[in-house]
Amino acid sequence: MDDCLFCKIAAGQIPANKLFEDEQILAFYDIDPQAPVHFLVIPKKHIPSAACLTEQEGALLARIYAVIARLCRELGCENGYRVVTNVGADGGQSVPHLHFHVLAKRSLAWPPG
Ligand code: AMP
Ligand code: ZN
């Protein structure tokens, strides 16, 4: 999608510090980390947010969570991690392209602010 930051990162038009990439998915470090490990996982295709998901995306989501589990193992996040996807203004979403935050290597408060 034109003018979408994460579509441009997925297309290689804007650089990112990548951890993993395949035909469908990209994982890259967040530019403003909120934990010692903080990366984002996105589908390469433009989906505005989790509010737009249908059962059609079931396999894509399973793949995203499997990639997250593998990356967290590789990064030594054996104490655990948090996966968050913000939706809309009240959810705190600032980039309207579906993304999963993965935060680890510190104790994370609950409930979030
Ligand atoms: P959200 O506020 O949930 O939509 O999350 C968007 C995230 O994207 C924020 O944590 C930003 O720090 C991050 N972000 C924005 N621009 C970039 C970029 N160019 N590279 C990596 N992360 C980014
Ligand atoms: Zn996009």
Tab-separated table of N, CA and C and ligand atoms in Angstrom:
chain	number	residue	atom	x	y	z
A	1	MET	N	0.854	-1.193	0.000
A	1	MET	CA	0.000	0.000	0.000
A	1	MET	C	0.890	1.242	0.000
A	2	ASP	N	0.591	2.191	-0.869
A	2	ASP	CA	1.366	3.436	-0.934
A	2	ASP	C	1.264	4.145	0.400
A	3	ASP	N	2.365	4.748	0.784
A	3	ASP	CA	2.349	5.620	1.949
A	3	ASP	C	2.161	4.899	3.275
A	4	CYS	N	2.428	3.612	3.325
A	4	CYS	CA	2.387	2.879	4.593
A	4	CYS	C	3.834	2.574	4.994
A	5	LEU	N	4.210	3.021	6.181
A	5	LEU	CA	5.592	2.856	6.645
A	5	LEU	C	6.027	1.392	6.626
A	6	PHE	N	5.179	0.503	7.156
A	6	PHE	CA	5.609	-0.893	7.259
A	6	PHE	C	5.553	-1.604	5.907
A	7	CYS	N	4.687	-1.181	4.989
A	7	CYS	CA	4.751	-1.713	3.617
A	7	CYS	C	6.080	-1.318	2.989
A	8	LYS	N	6.538	-0.099	3.261
A	8	LYS	CA	7.822	0.349	2.691
A	8	LYS	C	8.985	-0.424	3.302
A	9	ILE	N	8.917	-0.706	4.590
A	9	ILE	CA	9.964	-1.532	5.207
A	9	ILE	C	9.920	-2.938	4.610
A	10	ALA	N	8.714	-3.487	4.447
A	10	ALA	CA	8.581	-4.843	3.871
A	10	ALA	C	9.137	-4.895	2.451
A	11	ALA	N	8.988	-3.800	1.719
A	11	ALA	CA	9.464	-3.755	0.330
A	11	ALA	C	10.942	-3.389	0.230
A	12	GLY	N	11.579	-3.099	1.367
A	12	GLY	CA	12.999	-2.744	1.358
A	12	GLY	C	13.263	-1.301	0.965
A	13	GLN	N	12.203	-0.489	0.926
A	13	GLN	CA	12.371	0.927	0.538
A	13	GLN	C	12.840	1.785	1.702
A	14	ILE	N	12.592	1.309	2.931
A	14	ILE	CA	13.075	1.978	4.144
A	14	ILE	C	13.852	0.912	4.912
A	15	PRO	N	15.055	1.240	5.381
A	15	PRO	CA	15.867	0.222	6.056
A	15	PRO	C	15.319	-0.154	7.420
A	16	ALA	N	15.596	-1.373	7.831
A	16	ALA	CA	15.211	-1.833	9.166
A	16	ALA	C	16.268	-2.828	9.618
A	17	ASN	N	16.353	-2.985	10.923
A	17	ASN	CA	17.302	-3.938	11.504
A	17	ASN	C	16.595	-5.292	11.590
A	18	LYS	N	16.744	-6.080	10.537
A	18	LYS	CA	15.936	-7.299	10.370
A	18	LYS	C	16.484	-8.483	11.159
A	19	LEU	N	15.549	-9.271	11.701
A	19	LEU	CA	15.888	-10.520	12.388
A	19	LEU	C	15.512	-11.730	11.560
A	20	PHE	N	14.459	-11.616	10.791
A	20	PHE	CA	13.933	-12.758	10.045
A	20	PHE	C	13.090	-12.241	8.885
A	21	GLU	N	13.163	-12.967	7.775
A	21	GLU	CA	12.334	-12.601	6.622
A	21	GLU	C	12.039	-13.844	5.805
A	22	ASP	N	10.800	-13.993	5.370
A	22	ASP	CA	10.471	-14.972	4.333
A	22	ASP	C	9.490	-14.316	3.376
A	23	GLU	N	8.816	-15.101	2.537
A	23	GLU	CA	7.929	-14.494	1.527
A	23	GLU	C	6.766	-13.743	2.163
A	24	GLN	N	6.339	-14.200	3.336
A	24	GLN	CA	5.111	-13.658	3.928
A	24	GLN	C	5.318	-12.731	5.113
A	25	ILE	N	6.459	-12.870	5.790
A	25	ILE	CA	6.636	-12.275	7.119
A	25	ILE	C	7.980	-11.551	7.218
A	26	LEU	N	7.993	-10.488	8.000
A	26	LEU	CA	9.258	-9.805	8.311
A	26	LEU	C	9.289	-9.518	9.813
A	27	ALA	N	10.436	-9.749	10.442
A	27	ALA	CA	10.652	-9.384	11.847
A	27	ALA	C	11.836	-8.434	11.895
A	28	PHE	N	11.673	-7.333	12.619
A	28	PHE	CA	12.747	-6.331	12.720
A	28	PHE	C	12.667	-5.644	14.074
A	29	TYR	N	13.806	-5.121	14.516
A	29	TYR	CA	13.853	-4.467	15.825
A	29	TYR	C	13.093	-3.145	15.806
A	30	ASP	N	12.372	-2.892	16.907
A	30	ASP	CA	11.654	-1.623	17.055
A	30	ASP	C	12.672	-0.489	17.190
A	31	ILE	N	12.388	0.629	16.532
A	31	ILE	CA	13.305	1.770	16.524
A	31	ILE	C	13.334	2.466	17.893
A	32	ASP	N	12.327	2.238	18.715
A	32	ASP	CA	12.228	2.891	20.027
A	32	ASP	C	11.931	1.816	21.082
A	33	PRO	N	12.949	1.002	21.398
A	33	PRO	CA	12.687	-0.200	22.212
A	33	PRO	C	12.191	0.111	23.619
A	34	GLN	N	11.213	-0.654	24.047
A	34	GLN	CA	10.609	-0.500	25.373
A	34	GLN	C	11.034	-1.611	26.321
A	35	ALA	N	11.959	-2.426	25.899
A	35	ALA	CA	12.497	-3.519	26.718
A	35	ALA	C	13.843	-3.894	26.106
A	36	PRO	N	14.709	-4.593	26.846
A	36	PRO	CA	16.010	-4.974	26.285
A	36	PRO	C	15.891	-5.741	24.961
A	37	VAL	N	14.863	-6.549	24.820
A	37	VAL	CA	14.512	-7.133	23.513
A	37	VAL	C	13.141	-6.591	23.127
A	38	HIS	N	13.057	-5.922	21.995
A	38	HIS	CA	11.774	-5.414	21.495
A	38	HIS	C	11.844	-5.432	19.973
A	39	PHE	N	11.139	-6.404	19.401
A	39	PHE	CA	11.067	-6.450	17.935
A	39	PHE	C	9.628	-6.537	17.486
A	40	LEU	N	9.421	-6.280	16.207
A	40	LEU	CA	8.092	-6.291	15.602
A	40	LEU	C	8.039	-7.387	14.554
A	41	VAL	N	6.895	-8.027	14.448
A	41	VAL	CA	6.681	-9.016	13.379
A	41	VAL	C	5.471	-8.563	12.582
A	42	ILE	N	5.659	-8.471	11.275
A	42	ILE	CA	4.573	-8.004	10.402
A	42	ILE	C	4.336	-8.995	9.268
A	43	PRO	N	3.070	-9.057	8.803
A	43	PRO	CA	2.842	-9.718	7.518
A	43	PRO	C	3.300	-8.747	6.436
A	44	LYS	N	3.874	-9.251	5.348
A	44	LYS	CA	4.288	-8.336	4.277
A	44	LYS	C	3.081	-7.716	3.578
A	45	LYS	N	1.979	-8.464	3.524
A	45	LYS	CA	0.805	-7.880	2.875
A	45	LYS	C	0.147	-6.882	3.827
A	46	HIS	N	-0.443	-5.866	3.260
A	46	HIS	CA	-1.026	-4.809	4.082
A	46	HIS	C	-2.349	-5.261	4.689
A	47	ILE	N	-2.340	-5.381	6.021
A	47	ILE	CA	-3.561	-5.612	6.795
A	47	ILE	C	-3.563	-4.481	7.821
A	48	PRO	N	-4.605	-3.659	7.880
A	48	PRO	CA	-4.540	-2.454	8.719
A	48	PRO	C	-4.357	-2.721	10.214
A	49	SER	N	-5.019	-3.750	10.724
A	49	SER	CA	-4.870	-4.068	12.156
A	49	SER	C	-5.502	-5.431	12.401
A	50	ALA	N	-5.395	-5.898	13.645
A	50	ALA	CA	-6.005	-7.178	14.003
A	50	ALA	C	-7.525	-7.139	13.871
A	51	ALA	N	-8.087	-5.941	13.860
A	51	ALA	CA	-9.535	-5.819	13.705
A	51	ALA	C	-9.990	-6.262	12.316
A	52	CYS	N	-9.063	-6.336	11.371
A	52	CYS	CA	-9.405	-6.699	9.983
A	52	CYS	C	-9.148	-8.167	9.677
A	53	LEU	N	-8.708	-8.940	10.681
A	53	LEU	CA	-8.386	-10.342	10.425
A	53	LEU	C	-9.644	-11.184	10.247
A	54	THR	N	-9.539	-12.181	9.382
A	54	THR	CA	-10.599	-13.168	9.211
A	54	THR	C	-9.963	-14.555	9.330
A	55	GLU	N	-10.785	-15.571	9.275
A	55	GLU	CA	-10.252	-16.934	9.353
A	55	GLU	C	-9.319	-17.246	8.183
A	56	GLN	N	-9.425	-16.466	7.129
A	56	GLN	CA	-8.523	-16.622	5.980
A	56	GLN	C	-7.051	-16.467	6.372
A	57	GLU	N	-6.816	-15.684	7.421
A	57	GLU	CA	-5.432	-15.411	7.832
A	57	GLU	C	-4.947	-16.389	8.898
A	58	GLY	N	-5.685	-17.471	9.120
A	58	GLY	CA	-5.314	-18.418	10.175
A	58	GLY	C	-3.899	-18.963	10.022
A	59	ALA	N	-3.539	-19.382	8.825
A	59	ALA	CA	-2.209	-19.974	8.609
A	59	ALA	C	-1.114	-18.917	8.772
A	60	LEU	N	-1.395	-17.713	8.301
A	60	LEU	CA	-0.428	-16.617	8.431
A	60	LEU	C	-0.156	-16.326	9.910
A	61	LEU	N	-1.210	-16.285	10.707
A	61	LEU	CA	-1.040	-15.991	12.137
A	61	LEU	C	-0.283	-17.116	12.845
A	62	ALA	N	-0.581	-18.343	12.480
A	62	ALA	CA	0.144	-19.466	13.088
A	62	ALA	C	1.630	-19.361	12.750
A	63	ARG	N	1.914	-18.983	11.533
A	63	ARG	CA	3.312	-18.831	11.101
A	63	ARG	C	3.991	-17.705	11.879
A	64	ILE	N	3.294	-16.600	12.057
A	64	ILE	CA	3.853	-15.471	12.817
A	64	ILE	C	4.192	-15.923	14.237
A	65	TYR	N	3.269	-16.628	14.902
A	65	TYR	CA	3.539	-17.051	16.284
A	65	TYR	C	4.654	-18.099	16.347
A	66	ALA	N	4.762	-18.931	15.336
A	66	ALA	CA	5.847	-19.923	15.315
A	66	ALA	C	7.198	-19.217	15.130
A	67	VAL	N	7.229	-18.195	14.271
A	67	VAL	CA	8.464	-17.418	14.075
A	67	VAL	C	8.834	-16.702	15.372
A	68	ILE	N	7.838	-16.123	16.056
A	68	ILE	CA	8.102	-15.445	17.329
A	68	ILE	C	8.715	-16.431	18.327
A	69	ALA	N	8.142	-17.613	18.437
A	69	ALA	CA	8.659	-18.607	19.397
A	69	ALA	C	10.094	-18.981	19.054
A	70	ARG	N	10.383	-19.153	17.784
A	70	ARG	CA	11.746	-19.522	17.373
A	70	ARG	C	12.729	-18.395	17.636
A	71	LEU	N	12.349	-17.166	17.285
A	71	LEU	CA	13.257	-16.032	17.514
A	71	LEU	C	13.509	-15.851	19.013
A	72	CYS	N	12.463	-16.009	19.832
A	72	CYS	CA	12.648	-15.848	21.276
A	72	CYS	C	13.563	-16.942	21.830
A	73	ARG	N	13.452	-18.152	21.318
A	73	ARG	CA	14.391	-19.205	21.729
A	73	ARG	C	15.811	-18.813	21.347
A	74	GLU	N	15.984	-18.345	20.101
A	74	GLU	CA	17.321	-17.988	19.616
A	74	GLU	C	17.916	-16.814	20.387
A	75	LEU	N	17.058	-15.907	20.847
A	75	LEU	CA	17.535	-14.720	21.573
A	75	LEU	C	17.689	-14.979	23.074
A	76	GLY	N	17.372	-16.202	23.503
A	76	GLY	CA	17.570	-16.565	24.907
A	76	GLY	C	16.535	-15.972	25.852
A	77	CYS	N	15.312	-15.873	25.392
A	77	CYS	CA	14.244	-15.296	26.220
A	77	CYS	C	13.558	-16.395	27.030
A	78	GLU	N	14.364	-17.220	27.730
A	78	GLU	CA	13.789	-18.380	28.412
A	78	GLU	C	12.940	-17.984	29.616
A	79	ASN	N	13.080	-16.734	30.102
A	79	ASN	CA	12.232	-16.292	31.213
A	79	ASN	C	10.850	-15.859	30.762
A	80	GLY	N	10.641	-15.793	29.455
A	80	GLY	CA	9.333	-15.421	28.946
A	80	GLY	C	9.378	-14.156	28.121
A	81	TYR	N	8.245	-13.834	27.564
A	81	TYR	CA	8.143	-12.651	26.701
A	81	TYR	C	6.678	-12.290	26.573
A	82	ARG	N	6.433	-11.100	26.018
A	82	ARG	CA	5.052	-10.665	25.793
A	82	ARG	C	4.860	-10.339	24.324
A	83	VAL	N	3.720	-10.770	23.787
A	83	VAL	CA	3.336	-10.451	22.404
A	83	VAL	C	2.118	-9.552	22.484
A	84	VAL	N	2.202	-8.378	21.852
A	84	VAL	CA	1.122	-7.385	21.925
A	84	VAL	C	0.825	-6.881	20.527
A	85	THR	N	-0.466	-6.751	20.212
A	85	THR	CA	-0.833	-6.022	18.997
A	85	THR	C	-1.849	-4.954	19.381
A	86	ASN	N	-1.481	-3.711	19.153
A	86	ASN	CA	-2.353	-2.589	19.483
A	86	ASN	C	-3.319	-2.356	18.330
A	87	VAL	N	-4.569	-2.032	18.677
A	87	VAL	CA	-5.603	-1.822	17.655
A	87	VAL	C	-6.260	-0.468	17.876
A	88	GLY	N	-6.155	0.397	16.863
A	88	GLY	CA	-6.885	1.658	16.876
A	88	GLY	C	-6.357	2.651	17.901
A	89	ALA	N	-7.040	3.796	17.975
A	89	ALA	CA	-6.576	4.905	18.816
A	89	ALA	C	-6.544	4.510	20.291
A	90	ASP	N	-7.610	3.942	20.808
A	90	ASP	CA	-7.619	3.576	22.232
A	90	ASP	C	-6.622	2.460	22.535
A	91	GLY	N	-6.349	1.626	21.554
A	91	GLY	CA	-5.378	0.558	21.746
A	91	GLY	C	-3.942	1.037	21.650
A	92	GLY	N	-3.747	2.289	21.215
A	92	GLY	CA	-2.398	2.842	21.126
A	92	GLY	C	-1.685	2.518	19.829
A	93	GLN	N	-2.446	2.197	18.786
A	93	GLN	CA	-1.809	1.864	17.502
A	93	GLN	C	-1.397	3.144	16.781
A	94	SER	N	-0.116	3.247	16.422
A	94	SER	CA	0.357	4.438	15.711
A	94	SER	C	0.701	4.147	14.249
A	95	VAL	N	0.936	2.886	13.910
A	95	VAL	CA	1.229	2.525	12.517
A	95	VAL	C	0.113	1.588	12.033
A	96	PRO	N	-0.676	2.037	11.051
A	96	PRO	CA	-1.847	1.253	10.632
A	96	PRO	C	-1.523	0.119	9.663
A	97	HIS	N	-0.592	-0.731	10.081
A	97	HIS	CA	-0.262	-1.968	9.366
A	97	HIS	C	-0.057	-2.994	10.473
A	98	LEU	N	-0.798	-4.095	10.427
A	98	LEU	CA	-0.759	-5.101	11.498
A	98	LEU	C	0.669	-5.428	11.909
A	99	HIS	N	0.925	-5.357	13.210
A	99	HIS	CA	2.253	-5.731	13.721
A	99	HIS	C	2.116	-6.266	15.122
A	100	PHE	N	2.991	-7.191	15.440
A	100	PHE	CA	3.040	-7.806	16.756
A	100	PHE	C	4.319	-7.358	17.439
A	101	HIS	N	4.168	-6.657	18.569
A	101	HIS	CA	5.327	-6.313	19.378
A	101	HIS	C	5.739	-7.559	20.162
A	102	VAL	N	7.028	-7.804	20.247
A	102	VAL	CA	7.549	-8.865	21.117
A	102	VAL	C	8.543	-8.207	22.068
A	103	LEU	N	8.228	-8.284	23.369
A	103	LEU	CA	9.040	-7.635	24.404
A	103	LEU	C	9.563	-8.687	25.365
A	104	ALA	N	10.849	-8.545	25.733
A	104	ALA	CA	11.443	-9.556	26.610
A	104	ALA	C	12.666	-9.003	27.314
A	105	LYS	N	13.146	-9.818	28.269
A	105	LYS	CA	14.366	-9.576	29.049
A	105	LYS	C	14.198	-8.472	30.082
A	106	ARG	N	12.958	-8.218	30.483
A	106	ARG	CA	12.695	-7.511	31.731
A	106	ARG	C	11.339	-7.980	32.222
A	107	SER	N	11.071	-7.758	33.499
A	107	SER	CA	9.773	-8.129	34.046
A	107	SER	C	8.751	-7.084	33.609
A	108	LEU	N	7.693	-7.519	32.959
A	108	LEU	CA	6.719	-6.594	32.377
A	108	LEU	C	5.504	-6.463	33.298
A	109	ALA	N	5.096	-5.220	33.520
A	109	ALA	CA	3.968	-4.981	34.431
A	109	ALA	C	2.647	-5.417	33.808
A	110	TRP	N	1.705	-5.727	34.684
A	110	TRP	CA	0.340	-6.025	34.254
A	110	TRP	C	-0.635	-5.421	35.264
A	111	PRO	N	-1.695	-4.749	34.876
A	111	PRO	CA	-2.092	-4.501	33.495
A	111	PRO	C	-1.243	-3.414	32.843
A	112	PRO	N	-1.167	-3.417	31.496
A	112	PRO	CA	-0.431	-2.365	30.810
A	112	PRO	C	-1.161	-1.027	30.965
A	113	GLY	N	-0.460	0.054	30.765
A	113	GLY	CA	-1.060	1.394	30.977
A	113	GLY	C	-2.056	1.774	29.936
B	1	AMP	P1	2.152	0.883	17.556
B	1	AMP	O1	2.262	2.186	18.318
B	1	AMP	O2	1.609	-0.253	18.345
B	1	AMP	O3	1.442	1.099	16.231
B	1	AMP	O4	3.640	0.452	17.236
B	1	AMP	C1	4.401	1.030	16.224
B	1	AMP	C2	5.829	0.767	16.576
B	1	AMP	O5	6.619	0.994	15.420
B	1	AMP	C3	6.395	1.682	17.663
B	1	AMP	O6	6.855	0.882	18.757
B	1	AMP	C4	7.537	2.420	16.969
B	1	AMP	O7	8.647	2.633	17.813
B	1	AMP	C5	7.862	1.485	15.825
B	1	AMP	N1	8.465	2.112	14.664
B	1	AMP	C6	8.077	3.255	14.041
B	1	AMP	N2	8.878	3.495	12.979
B	1	AMP	C7	9.776	2.481	12.919
B	1	AMP	C8	10.873	2.160	12.052
B	1	AMP	N3	11.181	2.929	10.998
B	1	AMP	N4	11.587	1.048	12.311
B	1	AMP	C9	11.282	0.259	13.371
B	1	AMP	N5	10.268	0.500	14.221
B	1	AMP	C10	9.521	1.597	14.001
B	2	ZN	ZN	1.126	-1.462	5.053
